[in-house]
Amino acid sequence: MSETAELIIDGKKYELPVIEGSEGEKAVNISKLRGASGVVTIDPGFKNTGSTTSAITFLDGEKGILRYRGYSIEELAENASFLEVAYLLINGELPKKSELDHFEFKINKHNNLHEEIKEILNGFPSTAHPMGTLASIVTSLTAFYPESLDPNLNPEETDKMIYRLMGKLPTIAAWSYRNSKGKPYIYPSDNGYCENFLQMMFGHPNKDYNVDPVVADALNKLLILHADHEQNCSTSTVRVVGSSHASLYSSVSAGISALWGPLHGGANQAVIEMLEAIKEDGGDTKKYLAKAKDKSDPFRLMGFGHRVYKNFDPRAKIIKVACDNVLEKLGVNDPVLEIAKGLEEEALKDSYFQDRNLYPNVDFYSGIIYRALGLKTDLFTVMFALGRLPGWIAQWKEMRANGEPIGRPRQIYTGETLRSFVPMEKR
Ligand code: SDX
């Protein structure tokens, strides 16, 4: 006998099925509640509401656990390449050598951009935020590959659409950066996903560019740490947009826009801007902690807190260690790192943060590494998008394969009740 939950509304009892996931998580299935009772549930921000079942990523916020397809983030960050993890997320299993080689071959084959995309890029002012450029160019891929608009593509065509997106996003990101600097575009190479990106970002058309293996390794780790995170804001956006049978490109473009927000992926840029402000203000971390606690002050401690992790974000722990290693290996002494460490130490001892389970999240240290790698602050969220891409693809694919219905939440109306039209002369 499967478990049920009982709901009593206006004296009437309703039995609702309870489902249990492979990790023992339980949910009350309310999909038939309105039909049976005329009543809906409400949960602003979906803090207590599951939108779907998924076999891609498991996280336990209380225990600080994060796994992709059952593999721990710690093991993947330590042992895998980003493309291995991308393959795992999208296809469900770690690839054999031949499968990974084929995956990488196909992505490399599609990593160049249609020459006319340069015209679109050149139309952006140099001051354009690269997340806006990224979202726009990704949507423009539907114009260059109109077959992507077909919601019933066969598996081979769907794979090609995925190879194109995995291959082209780093090129779009790098060319957006080069365009903003008035630098010539560097064409993509087959020298490795991270190495290729760094070469397109910082290379020269007329001389060799040697990728620092420390930088490439740090980038590989950062991309893995950002690759998926179950039903976060941007991933939920990708799934909801895709549920209307919009193309993968349009769905991911919407995800990029959602990620851009400073409360989500945009936090890594906001963290550095915050640390810089504290540095300019004489490093007065106590003043900024007080601002973060002051309800009359809109200031939040960026990089702190998380919707799900009410313990340390396991990714933040890994990034914090990588941060020390990368800065030491590169010989970078970044004063904001010390401010970050001081801020973290004071916040973790402060009852306001303790009582609300506010810990450093993935964005708290990542910006410091990106800066050490030579990236401009407004590119940090672009790096988050490059990492999150395989997760978005995997989640979009799963939603379509499951034949999920179009996402369309209900509401409770609180506006004016019926009233008659008022002619202009009587208003
Ligand atoms: C990401 O969902 C994901 O998985 C996201 C992500 C991913 O991989 O996709 O992990 C990536 O987006 C990480 C989060 C990056 N954002 C930030 O660092 C921005 C700063 N953090 C917050 O704004 C906030 O913590 C959120 C948005 C991350 C979570 O917000 P919630 O879950 O809606 O929590 P809340 O806003 O209801 O806050 C609960 C309490 C409130 O105080 P009270 O009303 O209870 O008195 O905690 C306070 C908040 O004011 N609070 C903070 C705070 N975060 C929450 N106070 C000061 N500084 C903060 N950063």
CSV table of C-alpha atoms and ligand atoms in Angstrom, one decimal:
chain,number,residue,atom,x,y,z
A,1,MET,CA,0.0,0.0,0.0
A,2,SER,CA,1.6,3.3,-1.1
A,3,GLU,CA,1.8,6.1,1.5
A,4,THR,CA,-0.8,8.9,1.3
A,5,ALA,CA,-1.3,12.3,2.9
A,6,GLU,CA,-4.6,13.6,4.2
A,7,LEU,CA,-5.9,17.1,3.6
A,8,ILE,CA,-9.1,18.4,5.2
A,9,ILE,CA,-10.7,21.4,3.4
A,10,ASP,CA,-14.1,22.8,4.4
A,11,GLY,CA,-14.6,19.7,6.5
A,12,LYS,CA,-14.0,17.4,3.5
A,13,LYS,CA,-11.1,14.9,3.6
A,14,TYR,CA,-8.9,14.4,0.6
A,15,GLU,CA,-6.3,11.6,0.3
A,16,LEU,CA,-3.2,12.6,-1.7
A,17,PRO,CA,-0.5,10.1,-2.9
A,18,VAL,CA,3.0,10.5,-1.5
A,19,ILE,CA,5.9,9.7,-3.8
A,20,GLU,CA,9.4,8.8,-2.7
A,21,GLY,CA,12.6,9.3,-4.6
A,22,SER,CA,15.7,7.1,-4.8
A,23,GLU,CA,17.3,9.1,-2.0
A,24,GLY,CA,14.3,8.8,0.3
A,25,GLU,CA,12.9,12.3,-0.5
A,26,LYS,CA,9.2,12.4,-0.2
A,27,ALA,CA,6.6,14.6,-2.0
A,28,VAL,CA,2.8,14.9,-1.8
A,29,ASN,CA,1.5,14.6,-5.3
A,30,ILE,CA,-1.1,17.4,-5.7
A,31,SER,CA,-1.6,17.0,-9.5
A,32,LYS,CA,-5.3,16.0,-9.0
A,33,LEU,CA,-6.0,18.3,-6.0
A,34,ARG,CA,-7.8,21.1,-7.9
A,35,GLY,CA,-9.9,18.6,-9.9
A,36,ALA,CA,-11.0,16.9,-6.6
A,37,SER,CA,-11.4,19.9,-4.3
A,38,GLY,CA,-11.4,23.1,-6.5
A,39,VAL,CA,-8.5,24.2,-4.3
A,40,VAL,CA,-4.9,25.0,-5.4
A,41,THR,CA,-1.7,25.3,-3.3
A,42,ILE,CA,0.5,28.5,-3.3
A,43,ASP,CA,4.2,28.8,-2.6
A,44,PRO,CA,5.9,32.0,-3.8
A,45,GLY,CA,9.4,31.2,-5.0
A,46,PHE,CA,8.5,27.5,-5.0
A,47,LYS,CA,10.5,27.1,-1.7
A,48,ASN,CA,8.5,24.0,-0.8
A,49,THR,CA,7.3,22.9,-4.2
A,50,GLY,CA,8.8,20.3,-6.6
A,51,SER,CA,8.2,21.0,-10.3
A,52,THR,CA,9.3,17.6,-11.5
A,53,THR,CA,11.0,14.3,-10.8
A,54,SER,CA,14.6,14.2,-12.2
A,55,ALA,CA,17.4,11.6,-12.5
A,56,ILE,CA,20.2,14.1,-13.2
A,57,THR,CA,21.4,15.9,-10.0
A,58,PHE,CA,20.8,15.1,-6.4
A,59,LEU,CA,21.6,17.6,-3.7
A,60,ASP,CA,21.0,17.6,0.1
A,61,GLY,CA,21.1,21.1,1.4
A,62,GLU,CA,21.2,20.1,5.1
A,63,LYS,CA,24.2,17.7,4.5
A,64,GLY,CA,25.9,19.7,1.9
A,65,ILE,CA,25.8,16.9,-0.7
A,66,LEU,CA,25.9,17.4,-4.5
A,67,ARG,CA,26.0,14.5,-7.0
A,68,TYR,CA,25.7,14.4,-10.8
A,69,ARG,CA,24.1,11.1,-11.9
A,70,GLY,CA,25.1,9.6,-8.5
A,71,TYR,CA,28.8,10.7,-8.7
A,72,SER,CA,29.9,13.1,-5.9
A,73,ILE,CA,30.9,16.6,-7.0
A,74,GLU,CA,34.2,16.2,-5.0
A,75,GLU,CA,35.2,13.1,-7.0
A,76,LEU,CA,34.2,14.6,-10.4
A,77,ALA,CA,36.0,17.9,-9.7
A,78,GLU,CA,39.1,16.0,-8.7
A,79,ASN,CA,39.2,13.3,-11.4
A,80,ALA,CA,37.1,14.3,-14.5
A,81,SER,CA,37.4,16.6,-17.4
A,82,PHE,CA,34.5,19.1,-18.1
A,83,LEU,CA,33.5,17.3,-21.3
A,84,GLU,CA,33.4,14.0,-19.4
A,85,VAL,CA,31.0,15.6,-16.9
A,86,ALA,CA,29.0,17.2,-19.7
A,87,TYR,CA,28.6,13.7,-21.3
A,88,LEU,CA,27.6,12.2,-18.0
A,89,LEU,CA,24.9,14.8,-17.4
A,90,ILE,CA,23.5,14.7,-20.9
A,91,ASN,CA,23.7,10.9,-21.4
A,92,GLY,CA,23.5,9.5,-17.9
A,93,GLU,CA,26.7,7.5,-17.8
A,94,LEU,CA,30.5,8.3,-17.7
A,95,PRO,CA,31.8,7.9,-21.2
A,96,LYS,CA,34.1,5.2,-22.4
A,97,LYS,CA,37.3,6.7,-24.1
A,98,SER,CA,35.8,6.1,-27.5
A,99,GLU,CA,32.5,7.8,-26.5
A,100,LEU,CA,34.3,10.8,-25.1
A,101,ASP,CA,36.6,11.1,-28.1
A,102,HIS,CA,33.5,11.0,-30.4
A,103,PHE,CA,31.7,13.6,-28.2
A,104,GLU,CA,34.7,15.9,-28.3
A,105,PHE,CA,35.2,15.4,-32.0
A,106,LYS,CA,31.6,16.4,-32.7
A,107,ILE,CA,31.8,19.4,-30.4
A,108,ASN,CA,35.0,20.6,-32.1
A,109,LYS,CA,33.4,20.1,-35.5
A,110,HIS,CA,30.7,22.5,-34.6
A,111,ASN,CA,32.7,25.1,-32.5
A,112,ASN,CA,32.9,27.7,-35.3
A,113,LEU,CA,30.3,30.4,-35.9
A,114,HIS,CA,28.5,31.4,-39.1
A,115,GLU,CA,30.5,34.4,-40.5
A,116,GLU,CA,27.3,36.5,-40.5
A,117,ILE,CA,27.2,36.2,-36.7
A,118,LYS,CA,30.1,38.6,-36.7
A,119,GLU,CA,27.7,41.2,-38.2
A,120,ILE,CA,25.4,40.7,-35.2
A,121,LEU,CA,28.2,40.9,-32.7
A,122,ASN,CA,29.7,44.0,-34.3
A,123,GLY,CA,26.3,45.7,-33.9
A,124,PHE,CA,26.7,45.6,-30.1
A,125,PRO,CA,28.3,48.6,-28.4
A,126,SER,CA,31.6,47.8,-26.7
A,127,THR,CA,29.8,48.6,-23.4
A,128,ALA,CA,27.2,45.8,-23.8
A,129,HIS,CA,27.2,43.4,-20.9
A,130,PRO,CA,28.3,40.0,-22.3
A,131,MET,CA,25.4,38.1,-20.8
A,132,GLY,CA,23.0,40.2,-23.0
A,133,THR,CA,25.2,39.4,-26.0
A,134,LEU,CA,25.3,35.7,-25.1
A,135,ALA,CA,21.5,35.4,-24.8
A,136,SER,CA,21.0,37.3,-28.1
A,137,ILE,CA,23.4,35.3,-30.1
A,138,VAL,CA,22.2,32.0,-28.7
A,139,THR,CA,18.7,32.8,-29.8
A,140,SER,CA,20.0,33.9,-33.2
A,141,LEU,CA,21.2,30.3,-33.7
A,142,THR,CA,17.6,29.4,-34.5
A,143,ALA,CA,17.9,31.7,-37.6
A,144,PHE,CA,21.1,29.9,-38.8
A,145,TYR,CA,19.8,26.4,-37.9
A,146,PRO,CA,16.0,26.7,-38.5
A,147,GLU,CA,15.6,22.9,-38.1
A,148,SER,CA,16.1,23.5,-34.4
A,149,LEU,CA,12.6,24.9,-34.3
A,150,ASP,CA,11.1,21.5,-35.0
A,151,PRO,CA,10.0,20.1,-31.6
A,152,ASN,CA,10.1,16.6,-33.1
A,153,LEU,CA,13.7,16.4,-34.2
A,154,ASN,CA,15.1,12.8,-34.5
A,155,PRO,CA,17.8,11.8,-32.0
A,156,GLU,CA,20.6,12.4,-34.5
A,157,GLU,CA,19.4,15.9,-35.3
A,158,THR,CA,18.9,16.6,-31.5
A,159,ASP,CA,22.5,15.4,-30.8
A,160,LYS,CA,23.8,17.7,-33.6
A,161,MET,CA,21.9,20.7,-32.0
A,162,ILE,CA,23.5,19.8,-28.7
A,163,TYR,CA,27.0,19.5,-30.3
A,164,ARG,CA,26.5,22.9,-31.9
A,165,LEU,CA,25.5,24.6,-28.7
A,166,MET,CA,28.3,22.9,-26.6
A,167,GLY,CA,30.8,23.9,-29.3
A,168,LYS,CA,29.6,27.4,-30.1
A,169,LEU,CA,28.9,28.9,-26.7
A,170,PRO,CA,32.6,29.3,-25.8
A,171,THR,CA,33.2,30.9,-29.2
A,172,ILE,CA,30.2,33.2,-28.8
A,173,ALA,CA,31.5,34.2,-25.3
A,174,ALA,CA,35.1,34.7,-26.4
A,175,TRP,CA,34.1,36.7,-29.6
A,176,SER,CA,31.7,38.9,-27.5
A,177,TYR,CA,34.7,39.7,-25.3
A,178,ARG,CA,37.1,40.3,-28.2
A,179,ASN,CA,34.4,42.6,-29.9
A,180,SER,CA,34.0,44.6,-26.6
A,181,LYS,CA,37.8,45.2,-26.6
A,182,GLY,CA,38.0,46.0,-30.4
A,183,LYS,CA,40.3,42.9,-30.8
A,184,PRO,CA,40.3,40.6,-33.8
A,185,TYR,CA,38.4,37.3,-33.4
A,186,ILE,CA,40.5,34.2,-32.8
A,187,TYR,CA,39.0,31.2,-34.5
A,188,PRO,CA,38.4,28.1,-32.4
A,189,SER,CA,40.8,25.2,-32.3
A,190,ASP,CA,40.7,21.5,-31.3
A,191,ASN,CA,43.2,21.9,-28.5
A,192,GLY,CA,40.8,21.0,-25.7
A,193,TYR,CA,37.7,22.7,-24.4
A,194,CYS,CA,39.3,24.9,-21.8
A,195,GLU,CA,42.5,25.5,-23.7
A,196,ASN,CA,40.5,26.5,-26.8
A,197,PHE,CA,38.4,28.9,-24.9
A,198,LEU,CA,41.5,30.6,-23.3
A,199,GLN,CA,43.2,30.8,-26.7
A,200,MET,CA,40.1,32.5,-28.2
A,201,MET,CA,39.9,34.9,-25.3
A,202,PHE,CA,43.6,35.9,-24.9
A,203,GLY,CA,45.4,34.6,-28.0
A,204,HIS,CA,46.9,36.6,-30.9
A,205,PRO,CA,46.1,36.1,-34.6
A,206,ASN,CA,49.7,36.5,-35.5
A,207,LYS,CA,51.7,34.6,-32.9
A,208,ASP,CA,51.4,31.5,-30.8
A,209,TYR,CA,49.7,31.6,-27.4
A,210,ASN,CA,50.7,29.2,-24.7
A,211,VAL,CA,47.9,28.2,-22.4
A,212,ASP,CA,49.0,28.0,-18.8
A,213,PRO,CA,48.1,24.5,-17.6
A,214,VAL,CA,47.3,25.9,-14.1
A,215,VAL,CA,44.8,28.2,-15.6
A,216,ALA,CA,43.3,25.5,-17.9
A,217,ASP,CA,43.0,23.1,-14.9
A,218,ALA,CA,41.4,25.7,-12.7
A,219,LEU,CA,38.9,26.5,-15.5
A,220,ASN,CA,38.1,22.8,-16.0
A,221,LYS,CA,37.3,22.5,-12.2
A,222,LEU,CA,35.2,25.6,-12.1
A,223,LEU,CA,33.2,24.6,-15.2
A,224,ILE,CA,32.5,21.1,-13.5
A,225,LEU,CA,31.4,22.8,-10.3
A,226,HIS,CA,28.9,24.9,-12.1
A,227,ALA,CA,27.6,22.2,-14.5
A,228,ASP,CA,24.2,21.5,-12.9
A,229,HIS,CA,22.3,22.1,-9.8
A,230,GLU,CA,18.8,20.6,-10.0
A,231,GLN,CA,15.8,22.9,-10.3
A,232,ASN,CA,17.5,26.3,-9.7
A,233,CYS,CA,16.1,29.5,-11.2
A,234,SER,CA,17.8,29.3,-14.6
A,235,THR,CA,17.3,25.6,-15.0
A,236,SER,CA,13.6,25.8,-14.1
A,237,THR,CA,13.4,28.6,-16.7
A,238,VAL,CA,15.0,26.4,-19.4
A,239,ARG,CA,12.5,23.6,-18.5
A,240,VAL,CA,9.5,25.8,-18.5
A,241,VAL,CA,10.4,27.6,-21.8
A,242,GLY,CA,11.2,24.2,-23.3
A,243,SER,CA,7.9,22.8,-22.1
A,244,SER,CA,6.1,25.0,-24.7
A,245,HIS,CA,8.1,23.1,-27.3
A,246,ALA,CA,10.3,26.1,-27.9
A,247,SER,CA,13.7,25.2,-29.3
A,248,LEU,CA,16.7,24.2,-27.2
A,249,TYR,CA,18.5,27.4,-28.3
A,250,SER,CA,15.5,29.6,-27.2
A,251,SER,CA,15.2,27.7,-23.9
A,252,VAL,CA,18.9,28.1,-23.1
A,253,SER,CA,18.8,31.8,-24.1
A,254,ALA,CA,16.0,32.2,-21.5
A,255,GLY,CA,18.2,30.4,-19.0
A,256,ILE,CA,21.1,32.7,-19.7
A,257,SER,CA,18.8,35.7,-19.0
A,258,ALA,CA,17.6,34.2,-15.7
A,259,LEU,CA,21.2,33.4,-14.6
A,260,TRP,CA,22.2,37.0,-15.2
A,261,GLY,CA,20.3,38.2,-12.1
A,262,PRO,CA,22.5,39.2,-9.2
A,263,LEU,CA,20.5,36.9,-6.8
A,264,HIS,CA,21.5,34.0,-9.0
A,265,GLY,CA,24.5,33.6,-11.3
A,266,GLY,CA,25.1,37.3,-11.4
A,267,ALA,CA,26.2,37.0,-7.8
A,268,ASN,CA,29.7,36.1,-8.7
A,269,GLN,CA,30.1,39.6,-10.4
A,270,ALA,CA,28.3,41.2,-7.4
A,271,VAL,CA,30.6,39.5,-4.9
A,272,ILE,CA,33.7,41.1,-6.5
A,273,GLU,CA,32.0,44.5,-6.8
A,274,MET,CA,31.1,44.2,-3.1
A,275,LEU,CA,34.6,43.1,-2.0
A,276,GLU,CA,36.1,46.0,-4.1
A,277,ALA,CA,33.7,48.4,-2.4
A,278,ILE,CA,34.8,47.1,1.0
A,279,LYS,CA,38.4,47.5,0.0
A,280,GLU,CA,37.8,51.0,-1.2
A,281,ASP,CA,36.1,51.7,2.1
A,282,GLY,CA,39.2,50.7,4.0
A,283,GLY,CA,38.4,47.0,4.4
A,284,ASP,CA,35.8,47.7,7.0
A,285,THR,CA,34.1,44.3,6.9
A,286,LYS,CA,32.2,44.9,10.2
A,287,LYS,CA,30.4,47.9,8.6
A,288,TYR,CA,29.2,45.7,5.7
A,289,LEU,CA,28.2,42.8,7.9
A,290,ALA,CA,26.1,45.3,9.9
A,291,LYS,CA,24.5,46.6,6.6
A,292,ALA,CA,23.7,43.0,5.6
A,293,LYS,CA,21.9,42.5,8.9
A,294,ASP,CA,20.0,45.8,8.7
A,295,LYS,CA,16.5,45.2,7.4
A,296,SER,CA,16.2,48.9,6.4
A,297,ASP,CA,19.3,48.5,4.2
A,298,PRO,CA,18.8,46.7,0.8
A,299,PHE,CA,22.5,45.6,0.9
A,300,ARG,CA,22.9,41.8,1.0
A,301,LEU,CA,26.2,39.9,1.6
A,302,MET,CA,26.6,38.7,-1.9
A,303,GLY,CA,27.9,35.1,-2.2
A,304,PHE,CA,26.2,34.2,1.0
A,305,GLY,CA,23.1,32.2,1.6
A,306,HIS,CA,21.4,29.7,-0.6
A,307,ARG,CA,17.8,28.5,-1.3
A,308,VAL,CA,18.8,24.9,-0.7
A,309,TYR,CA,22.1,24.7,1.1
A,310,LYS,CA,21.5,25.3,4.8
A,311,ASN,CA,25.0,24.1,5.4
A,312,PHE,CA,28.2,24.8,3.5
A,313,ASP,CA,27.8,24.7,-0.3
A,314,PRO,CA,30.2,21.8,-1.2
A,315,ARG,CA,31.2,23.7,-4.3
A,316,ALA,CA,32.3,26.7,-2.2
A,317,LYS,CA,34.6,24.5,-0.2
A,318,ILE,CA,36.3,23.1,-3.3
A,319,ILE,CA,36.6,26.6,-4.9
A,320,LYS,CA,38.1,28.1,-1.7
A,321,VAL,CA,40.9,25.5,-1.8
A,322,ALA,CA,41.3,26.0,-5.6
A,323,CYS,CA,41.4,29.7,-5.0
A,324,ASP,CA,44.4,29.5,-2.7
A,325,ASN,CA,46.2,27.0,-5.0
A,326,VAL,CA,45.6,29.0,-8.2
A,327,LEU,CA,46.7,32.4,-6.7
A,328,GLU,CA,49.8,30.8,-5.2
A,329,LYS,CA,50.8,29.0,-8.5
A,330,LEU,CA,50.1,32.2,-10.5
A,331,GLY,CA,51.9,34.3,-7.9
A,332,VAL,CA,48.8,36.5,-7.6
A,333,ASN,CA,48.3,38.5,-4.4
A,334,ASP,CA,44.7,39.7,-4.5
A,335,PRO,CA,43.8,41.9,-1.5
A,336,VAL,CA,40.1,41.1,-1.9
A,337,LEU,CA,40.9,37.4,-1.1
A,338,GLU,CA,41.9,38.4,2.4
A,339,ILE,CA,38.8,40.6,2.7
A,340,ALA,CA,36.7,37.7,1.6
A,341,LYS,CA,38.3,35.3,4.1
A,342,GLY,CA,37.9,37.9,6.9
A,343,LEU,CA,34.2,38.5,5.9
A,344,GLU,CA,33.6,34.8,5.9
A,345,GLU,CA,35.2,34.2,9.3
A,346,GLU,CA,33.2,37.1,10.9
A,347,ALA,CA,29.9,36.1,9.3
A,348,LEU,CA,30.2,32.4,10.3
A,349,LYS,CA,30.6,33.6,13.9
A,350,ASP,CA,27.6,36.0,13.8
A,351,SER,CA,24.3,34.8,15.1
A,352,TYR,CA,22.3,36.6,12.3
A,353,PHE,CA,24.0,34.4,9.7
A,354,GLN,CA,24.1,31.3,12.0
A,355,ASP,CA,20.4,31.6,12.8
A,356,ARG,CA,19.5,31.8,9.1
A,357,ASN,CA,22.0,29.2,8.0
A,358,LEU,CA,23.8,31.6,5.7
A,359,TYR,CA,27.1,30.2,4.4
A,360,PRO,CA,29.3,31.1,1.5
A,361,ASN,CA,27.9,29.7,-1.8
A,362,VAL,CA,29.5,28.8,-5.1
A,363,ASP,CA,29.7,32.5,-6.1
A,364,PHE,CA,31.6,33.7,-3.0
A,365,TYR,CA,35.1,32.7,-4.2
A,366,SER,CA,34.7,31.9,-7.9
A,367,GLY,CA,35.1,35.6,-8.9
A,368,ILE,CA,38.5,35.8,-7.2
A,369,ILE,CA,39.8,32.9,-9.3
A,370,TYR,CA,38.2,34.2,-12.5
A,371,ARG,CA,40.0,37.6,-11.8
A,372,ALA,CA,43.3,35.8,-11.2
A,373,LEU,CA,42.7,34.0,-14.6
A,374,GLY,CA,42.6,37.4,-16.2
A,375,LEU,CA,38.8,37.7,-16.8
A,376,LYS,CA,36.9,41.0,-16.5
A,377,THR,CA,34.3,41.1,-13.8
A,378,ASP,CA,31.3,41.2,-16.2
A,379,LEU,CA,32.5,38.0,-17.8
A,380,PHE,CA,32.2,36.0,-14.5
A,381,THR,CA,28.5,35.2,-15.1
A,382,VAL,CA,29.3,34.2,-18.6
A,383,MET,CA,31.7,31.6,-17.1
A,384,PHE,CA,28.9,30.4,-15.0
A,385,ALA,CA,26.7,30.0,-18.1
A,386,LEU,CA,29.5,28.0,-19.9
A,387,GLY,CA,29.7,25.7,-16.9
A,388,ARG,CA,25.9,25.3,-16.5
A,389,LEU,CA,25.3,24.6,-20.2
A,390,PRO,CA,25.4,20.8,-20.1
A,391,GLY,CA,23.1,20.9,-17.1
A,392,TRP,CA,20.6,23.0,-19.0
A,393,ILE,CA,20.9,20.7,-22.0
A,394,ALA,CA,20.4,17.6,-19.8
A,395,GLN,CA,17.4,19.0,-18.0
A,396,TRP,CA,15.8,20.2,-21.3
A,397,LYS,CA,16.3,16.8,-22.8
A,398,GLU,CA,14.9,15.0,-19.8
A,399,MET,CA,11.8,17.3,-19.7
A,400,ARG,CA,11.1,16.6,-23.4
A,401,ALA,CA,11.8,12.9,-23.1
A,402,ASN,CA,9.4,12.7,-20.2
A,403,GLY,CA,6.7,14.4,-22.3
A,404,GLU,CA,6.1,16.9,-19.5
A,405,PRO,CA,3.1,19.2,-20.0
A,406,ILE,CA,3.5,22.9,-20.6
A,407,GLY,CA,4.5,24.7,-17.4
A,408,ARG,CA,1.6,26.9,-16.4
A,409,PRO,CA,1.2,27.6,-12.6
A,410,ARG,CA,-2.2,28.7,-11.1
A,411,GLN,CA,-2.7,31.8,-8.9
A,412,ILE,CA,-5.0,33.2,-6.3
A,413,TYR,CA,-6.6,36.4,-7.6
A,414,THR,CA,-6.6,39.3,-5.1
A,415,GLY,CA,-7.6,42.2,-7.3
A,416,GLU,CA,-10.9,44.1,-7.8
A,417,THR,CA,-14.1,42.1,-8.1
A,418,LEU,CA,-16.5,42.7,-11.0
A,419,ARG,CA,-17.2,46.4,-11.7
A,420,SER,CA,-18.7,48.3,-14.7
A,421,PHE,CA,-16.8,50.4,-17.3
A,422,VAL,CA,-16.6,54.1,-16.4
A,423,PRO,CA,-16.9,56.5,-19.4
A,424,MET,CA,-14.0,59.0,-19.7
A,425,GLU,CA,-16.2,62.0,-18.7
A,426,LYS,CA,-17.1,60.3,-15.4
A,427,ARG,CA,-13.5,59.3,-14.3
B,1,SDX,C1,23.2,30.7,-7.0
B,1,SDX,O1,19.3,27.7,-6.6
B,1,SDX,C2,20.5,27.4,-6.9
B,1,SDX,O2,20.9,26.2,-6.9
B,1,SDX,C3,21.4,28.6,-7.3
B,1,SDX,C4,22.9,28.2,-7.5
B,1,SDX,C5,23.1,27.3,-8.7
B,1,SDX,O3,24.1,26.6,-8.8
B,1,SDX,O4,22.2,27.4,-9.7
B,1,SDX,O5,23.5,27.6,-6.4
B,1,SDX,C6,23.7,29.5,-7.9
B,1,SDX,O6,22.4,31.4,-7.5
B,1,SDX,C7,23.8,30.8,-5.7
B,1,SDX,C8,23.2,32.0,-4.9
B,1,SDX,C9,23.9,33.3,-5.4
B,1,SDX,N1,23.2,34.5,-4.8
B,1,SDX,C10,23.8,35.3,-3.9
B,1,SDX,O7,24.8,35.0,-3.3
B,1,SDX,C11,22.9,36.5,-3.5
B,1,SDX,C12,22.9,36.7,-2.0
B,1,SDX,N2,22.1,35.6,-1.4
B,1,SDX,C13,20.7,35.9,-1.3
B,1,SDX,O8,20.1,36.9,-1.9
B,1,SDX,C14,19.8,34.7,-0.9
B,1,SDX,O9,20.6,34.0,0.1
B,1,SDX,C15,19.4,33.7,-2.0
B,1,SDX,C16,18.7,34.4,-3.1
B,1,SDX,C17,20.6,33.0,-2.5
B,1,SDX,C18,18.4,32.7,-1.3
B,1,SDX,O10,17.3,33.5,-0.9
B,1,SDX,P1,16.1,32.7,-0.3
B,1,SDX,O11,16.3,31.3,-0.2
B,1,SDX,O12,14.9,33.2,-0.9
B,1,SDX,O13,16.2,33.2,1.2
B,1,SDX,P2,15.5,34.5,1.7
B,1,SDX,O14,15.8,35.6,0.8
B,1,SDX,O15,14.1,34.2,2.1
B,1,SDX,O16,16.4,34.8,3.0
B,1,SDX,C19,16.1,34.2,4.3
B,1,SDX,C20,16.6,35.1,5.3
B,1,SDX,C21,16.0,36.6,5.2
B,1,SDX,O17,16.1,37.2,6.4
B,1,SDX,P3,14.7,37.2,7.3
B,1,SDX,O18,13.6,37.7,6.5
B,1,SDX,O19,14.5,35.7,7.7
B,1,SDX,O20,15.0,38.0,8.5
B,1,SDX,O21,18.0,35.3,5.2
B,1,SDX,C22,18.3,36.6,4.8
B,1,SDX,C23,17.1,37.2,4.3
B,1,SDX,O22,17.1,38.7,4.5
B,1,SDX,N3,19.4,36.5,3.8
B,1,SDX,C24,20.4,37.4,3.8
B,1,SDX,C25,21.2,36.9,2.7
B,1,SDX,N4,20.6,35.8,2.1
B,1,SDX,C26,19.5,35.6,2.8
B,1,SDX,N5,20.8,38.4,4.5
B,1,SDX,C27,22.0,39.0,4.2
B,1,SDX,N6,22.8,38.6,3.1
B,1,SDX,C28,22.4,37.6,2.4
B,1,SDX,N7,23.2,37.2,1.3
